[in-house]
Coordinates of C-alpha atoms in Angstrom, one line a residue:
Chain A
M1 CA -30.9 -13.3 -6.3
T2 CA -28.5 -16.3 -6.6
A3 CA -25.1 -16.9 -7.6
D4 CA -22.2 -18.8 -7.7
V5 CA -19.8 -16.8 -5.9
I6 CA -20.4 -13.8 -3.5
V7 CA -17.0 -11.4 -3.5
L8 CA -17.2 -8.9 -0.7
G9 CA -15.2 -5.6 -1.5
A10 CA -14.2 -4.6 -5.3
G11 CA -10.7 -3.4 -4.3
S12 CA -7.7 -4.7 -6.1
A13 CA -8.3 -8.4 -4.6
G14 CA -11.8 -8.7 -5.0
L15 CA -11.9 -6.8 -8.4
A16 CA -9.0 -9.9 -9.2
A17 CA -11.4 -12.3 -7.4
A18 CA -14.6 -11.6 -9.2
V19 CA -13.0 -11.1 -12.5
T20 CA -11.3 -14.5 -12.5
A21 CA -14.4 -16.3 -11.1
A22 CA -16.3 -14.9 -13.9
R23 CA -14.1 -16.0 -16.5
E24 CA -13.9 -19.3 -15.0
G25 CA -17.6 -19.8 -16.0
A26 CA -19.4 -18.6 -12.3
K27 CA -21.9 -16.3 -12.1
V28 CA -20.7 -13.4 -9.7
V29 CA -21.9 -10.6 -7.5
V30 CA -19.5 -8.3 -6.1
L31 CA -20.7 -5.9 -3.4
E32 CA -18.8 -2.8 -3.2
R33 CA -19.4 0.0 -0.3
H34 CA -18.5 3.0 -2.8
G35 CA -19.7 3.9 -6.5
F36 CA -16.9 2.5 -7.9
A37 CA -14.2 -0.3 -7.7
G38 CA -10.3 -0.3 -6.7
G39 CA -10.4 0.1 -3.1
M40 CA -7.2 1.4 -1.7
G41 CA -5.8 2.3 -5.1
T42 CA -9.0 4.5 -6.3
A43 CA -11.0 5.7 -3.2
S44 CA -7.7 6.2 -1.2
L45 CA -5.7 7.5 -4.0
V46 CA -2.4 5.3 -3.5
H47 CA -1.3 5.8 -6.8
T48 CA 1.3 3.0 -7.2
F49 CA 1.2 -0.8 -7.8
C50 CA 3.6 -2.4 -5.7
G51 CA 4.4 -5.9 -5.4
L52 CA 3.9 -6.6 -9.4
Y53 CA 7.7 -7.2 -9.8
L54 CA 10.2 -9.3 -8.6
L55 CA 13.2 -7.9 -6.2
G56 CA 17.1 -8.1 -7.7
E57 CA 19.0 -6.2 -9.7
G58 CA 18.3 -6.5 -13.8
P59 CA 15.5 -5.4 -15.8
P60 CA 12.0 -5.8 -14.0
R61 CA 10.2 -9.3 -14.0
L62 CA 6.6 -9.8 -13.3
A63 CA 6.1 -11.9 -10.2
N64 CA 2.6 -13.2 -10.9
P65 CA 1.2 -14.0 -14.4
G66 CA -2.2 -14.0 -15.3
F67 CA -4.5 -11.0 -13.9
P68 CA -1.5 -8.9 -12.5
A69 CA 0.2 -9.1 -15.4
E70 CA -3.2 -7.9 -17.2
M71 CA -3.8 -5.0 -14.8
A72 CA -0.2 -3.8 -15.4
E73 CA -0.7 -4.0 -19.1
R74 CA -3.9 -2.0 -19.0
M75 CA -2.7 0.5 -16.8
L76 CA 0.6 1.1 -19.0
R77 CA -1.7 1.5 -21.8
A78 CA -3.9 4.1 -20.1
T79 CA -1.1 6.3 -18.2
G80 CA 1.0 6.1 -21.6
D81 CA 4.0 5.3 -19.3
D82 CA 7.0 3.5 -20.7
G83 CA 7.1 0.8 -17.8
P84 CA 7.6 0.4 -14.0
V85 CA 10.1 2.7 -12.4
R86 CA 12.8 1.8 -10.2
M87 CA 12.7 3.5 -6.7
G88 CA 15.6 2.5 -4.4
R89 CA 15.9 -1.5 -4.7
V90 CA 12.2 -1.8 -5.8
W91 CA 10.3 -1.4 -8.6
V92 CA 6.8 0.2 -8.9
L93 CA 4.3 0.8 -11.4
R94 CA 2.6 4.3 -11.3
Q95 CA -1.3 4.1 -11.7
H96 CA -4.0 6.6 -11.9
P97 CA -6.9 6.2 -9.6
V98 CA -9.1 7.6 -12.4
E99 CA -8.0 5.3 -14.8
F100 CA -8.4 2.2 -12.6
V101 CA -12.2 3.2 -11.8
R102 CA -12.5 3.2 -15.4
I103 CA -10.5 -0.2 -16.3
A104 CA -12.3 -2.2 -13.4
D105 CA -15.7 -1.1 -14.9
E106 CA -14.4 -2.2 -18.4
L107 CA -13.2 -5.6 -16.6
F108 CA -16.5 -6.3 -15.0
R109 CA -18.5 -5.6 -18.1
E110 CA -16.1 -7.7 -20.4
S111 CA -16.0 -10.9 -17.7
G112 CA -20.2 -10.3 -16.8
V113 CA -19.6 -9.6 -13.1
E114 CA -23.0 -8.4 -11.6
V115 CA -21.6 -5.4 -9.4
L116 CA -23.8 -4.1 -6.6
F117 CA -21.9 -0.6 -5.8
H118 CA -23.4 1.1 -2.6
S119 CA -23.4 -1.9 -0.9
E120 CA -22.6 -3.5 2.3
A121 CA -23.1 -7.2 3.7
L122 CA -24.9 -6.7 6.9
R123 CA -25.0 -10.6 7.9
A124 CA -23.7 -13.7 6.3
E125 CA -24.5 -17.3 7.4
R126 CA -24.9 -21.1 6.2
D127 CA -27.6 -21.8 4.2
G128 CA -27.7 -25.7 3.3
D129 CA -24.2 -26.4 1.0
G130 CA -24.0 -22.9 0.3
W131 CA -24.2 -19.1 2.1
T132 CA -27.0 -16.7 2.3
V133 CA -25.8 -13.1 2.6
E134 CA -27.7 -10.1 3.4
A135 CA -26.5 -6.7 2.1
V136 CA -27.8 -3.1 2.4
C137 CA -27.9 -0.2 0.6
R138 CA -29.1 3.0 2.4
G139 CA -31.4 0.9 4.5
Q140 CA -32.6 -1.2 1.7
R141 CA -32.1 -4.9 2.0
K142 CA -30.8 -7.4 -0.4
V143 CA -30.6 -11.0 0.2
L144 CA -28.3 -13.1 -1.9
K145 CA -27.6 -16.5 -1.9
A146 CA -24.1 -18.0 -3.1
K147 CA -22.2 -21.5 -3.3
A148 CA -19.0 -19.7 -2.4
L149 CA -17.7 -16.7 -0.5
V150 CA -14.9 -14.9 -1.0
D151 CA -13.8 -12.2 1.4
A152 CA -11.4 -9.3 -0.3
S153 CA -12.9 -6.5 2.5
G154 CA -9.5 -5.9 3.2
D155 CA -10.5 -5.6 6.9
A156 CA -11.9 -9.6 7.3
V157 CA -15.6 -8.1 7.5
L158 CA -17.0 -11.5 6.5
A159 CA -15.0 -13.3 9.2
D160 CA -16.8 -11.3 12.3
L161 CA -20.3 -11.6 10.4
L162 CA -19.6 -15.4 10.4
G163 CA -18.0 -15.4 14.0
A164 CA -15.0 -17.5 12.1
A165 CA -11.3 -17.0 13.2
A166 CA -9.6 -14.0 13.2
E167 CA -7.1 -11.9 14.3
R168 CA -5.7 -7.8 15.3
T169 CA -2.7 -6.7 15.6
E170 CA -2.5 -4.4 18.7
S171 CA -3.3 -0.8 18.3
A172 CA 0.4 0.3 19.3
L173 CA 2.3 -1.9 16.6
L174 CA -0.5 -1.6 13.9
Q175 CA 0.9 -0.1 10.1
R176 CA -0.2 3.6 10.3
P177 CA -2.7 4.8 7.7
A178 CA -1.9 6.7 4.5
Y179 CA -3.4 10.1 3.5
V180 CA -3.0 10.9 -0.2
F181 CA -4.7 13.7 -1.6
G182 CA -4.6 15.6 -5.4
V183 CA -3.1 19.2 -5.8
Q184 CA -3.2 21.0 -8.7
G185 CA -2.4 24.7 -9.9
V186 CA 1.5 23.6 -9.4
V187 CA 3.8 24.8 -12.2
E188 CA 7.6 24.6 -12.3
A189 CA 7.7 24.2 -9.1
E190 CA 10.1 23.8 -6.2
E191 CA 9.9 19.8 -5.6
G192 CA 12.0 16.6 -4.4
L193 CA 14.8 17.5 -1.5
A194 CA 14.2 21.2 -1.9
L195 CA 10.7 20.9 -0.6
A196 CA 11.4 18.3 1.8
G197 CA 14.0 20.7 3.4
R198 CA 11.7 23.5 3.2
I199 CA 8.7 21.3 5.0
V200 CA 10.9 20.9 7.8
D201 CA 11.9 24.3 8.0
G202 CA 8.2 25.1 8.3
V203 CA 7.6 22.4 11.3
R204 CA 11.1 23.8 12.7
R205 CA 9.1 27.1 13.0
G206 CA 5.5 26.1 14.2
E207 CA 4.1 26.9 10.6
L208 CA 3.0 23.5 10.0
P209 CA 2.0 20.3 12.2
K210 CA 4.4 17.7 13.1
E211 CA 2.6 15.3 11.1
A212 CA 3.9 17.1 7.6
L213 CA 7.1 16.1 8.1
G214 CA 6.6 12.9 6.2
L215 CA 4.8 14.7 3.9
H216 CA 6.0 14.2 0.0
F217 CA 4.7 14.8 -3.2
R218 CA 4.8 13.1 -6.4
S219 CA 3.7 13.7 -9.9
S220 CA 0.1 11.6 -11.2
G221 CA 1.7 11.6 -14.3
R222 CA -1.2 13.9 -15.8
A223 CA -0.1 17.8 -16.3
G224 CA -0.5 19.9 -13.8
E225 CA -1.4 17.1 -11.2
I226 CA 0.3 15.9 -8.1
F227 CA -0.4 13.6 -5.2
G228 CA 0.4 14.2 -1.6
S229 CA 1.1 11.5 0.6
I230 CA 1.2 11.3 4.6
D231 CA 1.5 8.9 7.2
L232 CA -1.0 9.6 10.1
S233 CA -0.8 8.4 13.6
G234 CA -4.5 7.5 13.8
A235 CA -4.1 8.1 17.7
E236 CA -5.5 12.0 17.2
E237 CA -7.7 10.7 20.4
G238 CA -7.2 7.5 22.2
D239 CA -5.4 4.6 20.6
Y240 CA -5.6 4.0 16.6
D241 CA -8.7 1.3 16.2
P242 CA -8.9 1.1 12.1
L243 CA -12.6 -0.6 12.4
D244 CA -13.9 2.4 15.0
A245 CA -16.2 4.9 13.0
G246 CA -15.0 7.4 15.4
C247 CA -11.4 6.8 15.1
L248 CA -11.5 7.1 11.4
S249 CA -13.4 10.1 11.3
R250 CA -10.9 12.0 13.7
L251 CA -8.6 10.6 11.1
E252 CA -9.9 11.8 7.8
V253 CA -10.4 15.5 9.6
R254 CA -6.9 15.4 10.6
G255 CA -5.5 14.4 7.3
R256 CA -7.6 17.3 5.7
Q257 CA -6.2 19.6 8.3
V258 CA -2.4 18.7 7.7
A259 CA -2.7 18.5 4.0
S260 CA -4.5 22.2 3.9
A261 CA -2.2 23.4 6.2
A262 CA 0.9 22.2 4.2
V263 CA -0.4 23.3 0.9
D264 CA -1.4 26.9 2.2
F265 CA 2.3 27.3 3.5
L266 CA 3.7 26.1 0.5
K267 CA 1.6 28.8 -1.4
R268 CA 3.4 30.9 0.8
E269 CA 6.8 30.0 0.6
A270 CA 7.7 27.7 -2.2
A271 CA 8.6 29.0 -5.7
G272 CA 5.6 27.8 -7.8
W273 CA 3.3 26.9 -5.7
A274 CA 1.7 30.6 -5.7
A275 CA -1.7 29.4 -7.5
A276 CA -1.6 25.5 -5.6
Y277 CA -4.8 24.3 -4.3
V278 CA -5.8 20.9 -3.2
S279 CA -8.3 19.5 -5.9
H280 CA -9.1 16.1 -4.4
W281 CA -9.8 14.5 -1.0
P282 CA -9.6 11.3 -0.7
V283 CA -13.0 9.2 -0.3
R284 CA -11.1 7.4 2.6
A285 CA -8.1 7.6 4.5
G286 CA -5.8 4.4 3.7
V287 CA -6.0 2.0 6.1
R288 CA -2.7 -0.9 5.8
E289 CA -4.2 -3.0 8.6
S290 CA -7.0 -3.9 10.6
R291 CA -8.3 -7.4 11.0
R292 CA -7.1 -10.9 9.5
W293 CA -8.4 -14.0 9.0
I294 CA -6.8 -17.0 10.9
G295 CA -6.6 -19.6 8.2
R296 CA -5.1 -23.2 7.7
H297 CA -1.5 -21.5 7.1
V298 CA -0.6 -18.2 8.9
L299 CA 1.9 -17.0 6.5
S300 CA 4.4 -15.9 9.0
E301 CA 7.4 -12.6 8.6
A302 CA 10.4 -15.5 8.9
E303 CA 8.8 -17.0 6.1
V304 CA 8.4 -14.1 4.0
L305 CA 11.9 -13.0 5.4
A306 CA 13.3 -16.6 4.3
G307 CA 12.0 -16.5 0.8
T308 CA 10.3 -19.9 1.8
R309 CA 8.4 -21.6 -0.8
H310 CA 5.5 -24.2 0.0
A311 CA 4.2 -27.0 -2.2
D312 CA 0.9 -25.3 -2.3
D313 CA 1.8 -21.5 -3.4
I314 CA -0.8 -20.2 -5.4
A315 CA 1.4 -16.7 -5.5
L316 CA 4.6 -15.1 -5.0
A317 CA 5.0 -12.4 -2.2
A318 CA 7.4 -9.8 -4.4
W319 CA 7.1 -7.1 -2.2
P320 CA 9.7 -6.2 1.0
L321 CA 8.0 -6.0 4.5
E322 CA 7.2 -2.3 4.1
F323 CA 6.6 -1.7 8.2
R324 CA 4.6 1.7 8.9
E325 CA 4.5 1.2 12.6
T326 CA 5.7 4.9 12.7
T327 CA 4.9 8.0 11.1
R328 CA 8.5 8.5 10.5
G329 CA 8.6 6.7 7.0
P330 CA 8.9 3.1 5.8
K331 CA 11.2 0.7 7.0
L332 CA 11.8 -1.9 4.9
R333 CA 13.2 -5.3 5.3
F334 CA 14.3 -7.5 2.5
P335 CA 13.9 -11.2 2.0
E336 CA 17.1 -13.6 1.8
E337 CA 18.9 -13.1 -1.4
D338 CA 15.9 -10.9 -2.3
R339 CA 14.1 -14.5 -2.7
A340 CA 10.0 -13.7 -3.1
A341 CA 8.5 -15.9 -0.7
G342 CA 5.5 -18.2 -1.9
I343 CA 1.9 -17.9 -0.4
P344 CA 0.3 -21.1 0.0
L345 CA -3.5 -22.3 -0.5
G346 CA -3.8 -22.5 3.0
C347 CA -3.6 -19.0 3.7
L348 CA -7.1 -18.2 1.7
M349 CA -8.9 -20.8 3.6
P350 CA -10.4 -19.9 6.8
R351 CA -9.1 -22.8 9.6
D352 CA -13.0 -24.0 10.3
L353 CA -15.1 -23.0 7.0
D354 CA -15.2 -24.6 3.6
G355 CA -16.4 -22.7 0.7
V356 CA -15.0 -19.2 2.1
F357 CA -11.9 -17.9 0.5
A358 CA -9.7 -15.0 2.2
A359 CA -7.9 -12.4 -0.4
G360 CA -6.0 -9.4 -0.5
R361 CA -4.6 -8.0 3.1
C362 CA -6.8 -9.8 5.2
L363 CA -5.8 -12.9 4.3
S364 CA -4.3 -15.6 7.1
C365 CA -0.8 -14.2 7.8
D366 CA 1.1 -12.7 10.8
H367 CA 1.2 -8.9 11.3
G368 CA 5.0 -9.0 9.6
A369 CA 4.3 -10.7 6.8
Q370 CA 1.1 -8.5 6.4
A371 CA 3.9 -5.9 5.7
S372 CA 4.7 -7.4 2.5
L373 CA 1.4 -8.9 1.5
R374 CA -0.8 -6.2 1.7
V375 CA 0.4 -4.2 -1.4
M376 CA -2.0 -4.0 -4.4
G377 CA 0.2 -5.7 -6.9
T378 CA 0.5 -9.1 -4.4
C379 CA -3.4 -8.4 -3.9
F380 CA -4.3 -8.8 -7.4
A381 CA -2.2 -12.5 -7.1
T382 CA -4.1 -13.3 -4.2
G383 CA -7.5 -12.6 -5.4
Q384 CA -6.8 -14.1 -8.6
A385 CA -6.2 -17.3 -6.7
A386 CA -9.4 -16.7 -4.6
G387 CA -11.3 -16.7 -7.6
V388 CA -10.7 -20.0 -8.9
A389 CA -10.5 -21.6 -5.8
A390 CA -14.0 -20.5 -5.2
V391 CA -15.1 -21.5 -8.3
L392 CA -13.8 -25.1 -7.7
A393 CA -16.0 -25.3 -4.5
A394 CA -18.8 -23.8 -5.9
R395 CA -19.0 -26.6 -8.4
G396 CA -18.3 -28.9 -5.6
E397 CA -14.6 -30.0 -6.8
A398 CA -11.5 -30.4 -4.8
V399 CA -10.1 -26.9 -3.9
E400 CA -6.7 -28.5 -4.2
G401 CA -6.8 -28.1 -7.8
T402 CA -6.4 -24.4 -7.5
L403 CA -2.9 -24.6 -8.2
L404 CA -3.4 -26.7 -11.8
R405 CA -5.6 -24.7 -12.7
L406 CA -3.7 -21.5 -12.2
R407 CA -0.9 -23.2 -13.9
E408 CA -3.4 -24.2 -16.6
L409 CA -4.3 -20.7 -17.2
H410 CA -1.1 -18.8 -16.8
G411 CA 1.8 -21.0 -16.3
S412 CA 4.1 -21.1 -13.2
P413 CA 4.9 -17.9 -11.5
E414 CA 8.7 -16.4 -12.3
Chain B
M1 CA 32.6 24.1 18.2
K2 CA 31.8 20.6 17.5
E3 CA 33.9 18.7 14.9
M4 CA 33.0 17.3 11.9
P5 CA 31.4 14.0 11.7
T6 CA 33.4 11.2 9.9
A7 CA 31.6 9.3 7.2
E8 CA 31.7 6.6 8.9
E9 CA 29.7 8.3 11.7
V10 CA 27.3 9.4 9.2
V11 CA 26.9 5.8 7.9
A12 CA 26.3 4.3 11.7
M13 CA 23.6 7.5 12.3
L14 CA 21.5 6.8 8.9
R15 CA 21.3 2.9 9.8
E16 CA 20.5 3.3 13.5
E17 CA 18.1 5.8 12.6
G18 CA 16.7 3.6 10.1
I19 CA 16.4 6.4 7.2
A20 CA 18.7 4.2 4.8
D21 CA 18.8 0.3 4.9
L22 CA 22.8 0.4 4.3
E23 CA 24.8 -2.5 3.9
D24 CA 28.1 -2.9 6.7
G25 CA 30.9 -0.8 5.5
F26 CA 28.9 1.2 2.8
A27 CA 31.3 3.7 1.3
A28 CA 32.0 7.0 1.9
D29 CA 31.3 7.9 -1.6
G30 CA 28.5 5.5 -2.2
N31 CA 25.5 7.1 -3.3
L32 CA 22.7 7.5 -0.6
F33 CA 20.0 7.7 -3.0
E34 CA 20.3 4.9 -4.7
A35 CA 20.8 2.8 -1.8
G36 CA 16.8 4.1 -1.4
M37 CA 16.8 7.3 0.6
D38 CA 14.2 9.2 -0.8
S39 CA 13.2 12.8 0.1
M40 CA 10.9 11.4 2.8
A41 CA 13.6 10.1 4.3
V42 CA 16.1 13.4 4.0
M43 CA 13.0 15.0 6.1
Q44 CA 13.8 12.5 8.6
L45 CA 17.5 13.0 8.1
I46 CA 17.4 16.4 8.7
V47 CA 15.5 16.3 12.0
V48 CA 18.0 14.0 13.3
V49 CA 21.3 15.9 12.3
E50 CA 19.7 18.9 14.2
E51 CA 19.1 16.5 17.3
R52 CA 22.3 14.8 17.2
F53 CA 24.8 17.5 16.1
G54 CA 22.8 20.7 16.5
A55 CA 23.3 21.4 12.9
V56 CA 20.5 23.4 11.1
I57 CA 20.0 22.2 7.5
G58 CA 17.9 24.7 5.6
P59 CA 15.7 24.3 2.7
E60 CA 18.7 26.1 0.5
D61 CA 21.2 23.0 1.5
A62 CA 18.7 20.2 0.6
G63 CA 20.3 19.5 -2.7
R64 CA 21.6 16.2 -3.8
E65 CA 25.3 18.0 -4.0
N66 CA 24.8 18.4 0.0
L67 CA 23.2 14.7 0.8
E68 CA 24.2 12.2 -1.9
T69 CA 27.0 10.6 -0.1
P70 CA 28.1 10.2 3.7
E71 CA 30.9 11.9 2.9
A72 CA 29.5 15.0 1.4
L73 CA 26.6 14.7 4.2
A74 CA 29.1 14.7 6.6
R75 CA 31.2 17.9 5.6
L76 CA 27.8 19.8 5.0
I77 CA 27.1 19.0 8.7
G78 CA 30.2 20.0 9.9
R79 CA 29.4 23.4 7.9
R80 CA 26.3 23.8 9.7
T81 CA 27.4 23.2 13.1
A82 CA 30.4 25.3 13.0

């Protein structure tokens, strides 16, 4: 099987990269471990798109044109919402995981991307001017060849397969994982602050585990359906290691225990919750941070906070630094004058390799910058740029042309 | 019996504990929810208030009228410490 571009992962970055590359005329194959696309926004039930809109006062303005704007539009059409909602100092777009899956299917079909669900990359190596990638589906192997690769795996899986330069934040500082689950059967129920007070009371009385302290519920936008979200420590036994199956397994089980205990408690004590039940579990807990590529540019926390722009910016980072280093809720840090920093092309380009591009939350940046860049709205933007860059590389053209091509397609950001 | 904290002390607490990202000199009657305090932050707030002041804020207290501004919060803490 031969393609121009192989994309690892069909989360928000991989979806954007694959669809963009296919629209540029490339033959694109995507490898995705689940049976659907969307990553954190579907498998992990993260139900808001963050990073789509610029910070600051006034009406919402999209930070990045092209694919991010198109996703916002398609999602609004699907949910029927009027637009983004203001949460404190930021705008977020409510999104529904079920709609996200369907929109991704449509985008793949319309653009002609070949998707291989249930597939994981097992091996990757240089092959002449291009690359060979071996994928596995239930023990059955498939060899694929391509001229360029995009790593949108979220965990920089390809960096590890290629033995390329990558880094990991020390365990104690890693952003804690989110655990999001669906709940139905809640009717005209206690919510918001009163519910928050009740949950604290439950923890105080020992009826609820301590982890429930961060639990909050938000309407999914569909009648009778809400999502519950908690942050877990990931250190249920030993240090948090988001790349270790044992650690992730304990995390999944703990998430289900805490969620079940919380819903049982609210059924007993909160008005309107008597008939509540957990209606769906996430396919996986929402890992926020793990392994990252080391690229030609490593975007720093200081650059994001200063709203730094570079000559070769391919996207803007419009989300504040959202630290989740503890389970005690997010700590937001806003850039100077709410100015969005630029993400230069060098963040997508591995330090020592040509023909490979990183996108999404595993691109090249430090721990602090990743606290801003990891969100889905920004992943759409970096994925889009990686798609354009990969097509140029596959054609043997200069990758620096990515900026010009993005501008031709969509105009300048802001 | 402890005294009711001042609105300034409440603002300082919210900032120190990272419950709300407030500017210097945040007004005693400023709106904390508009400043980004959400229901999740309110949970941390209730825990911190109990640790610092021994004030137990129950589910019935967790309403906007008690939590919306530093001065309302100061009054609530005063009532629940008394």
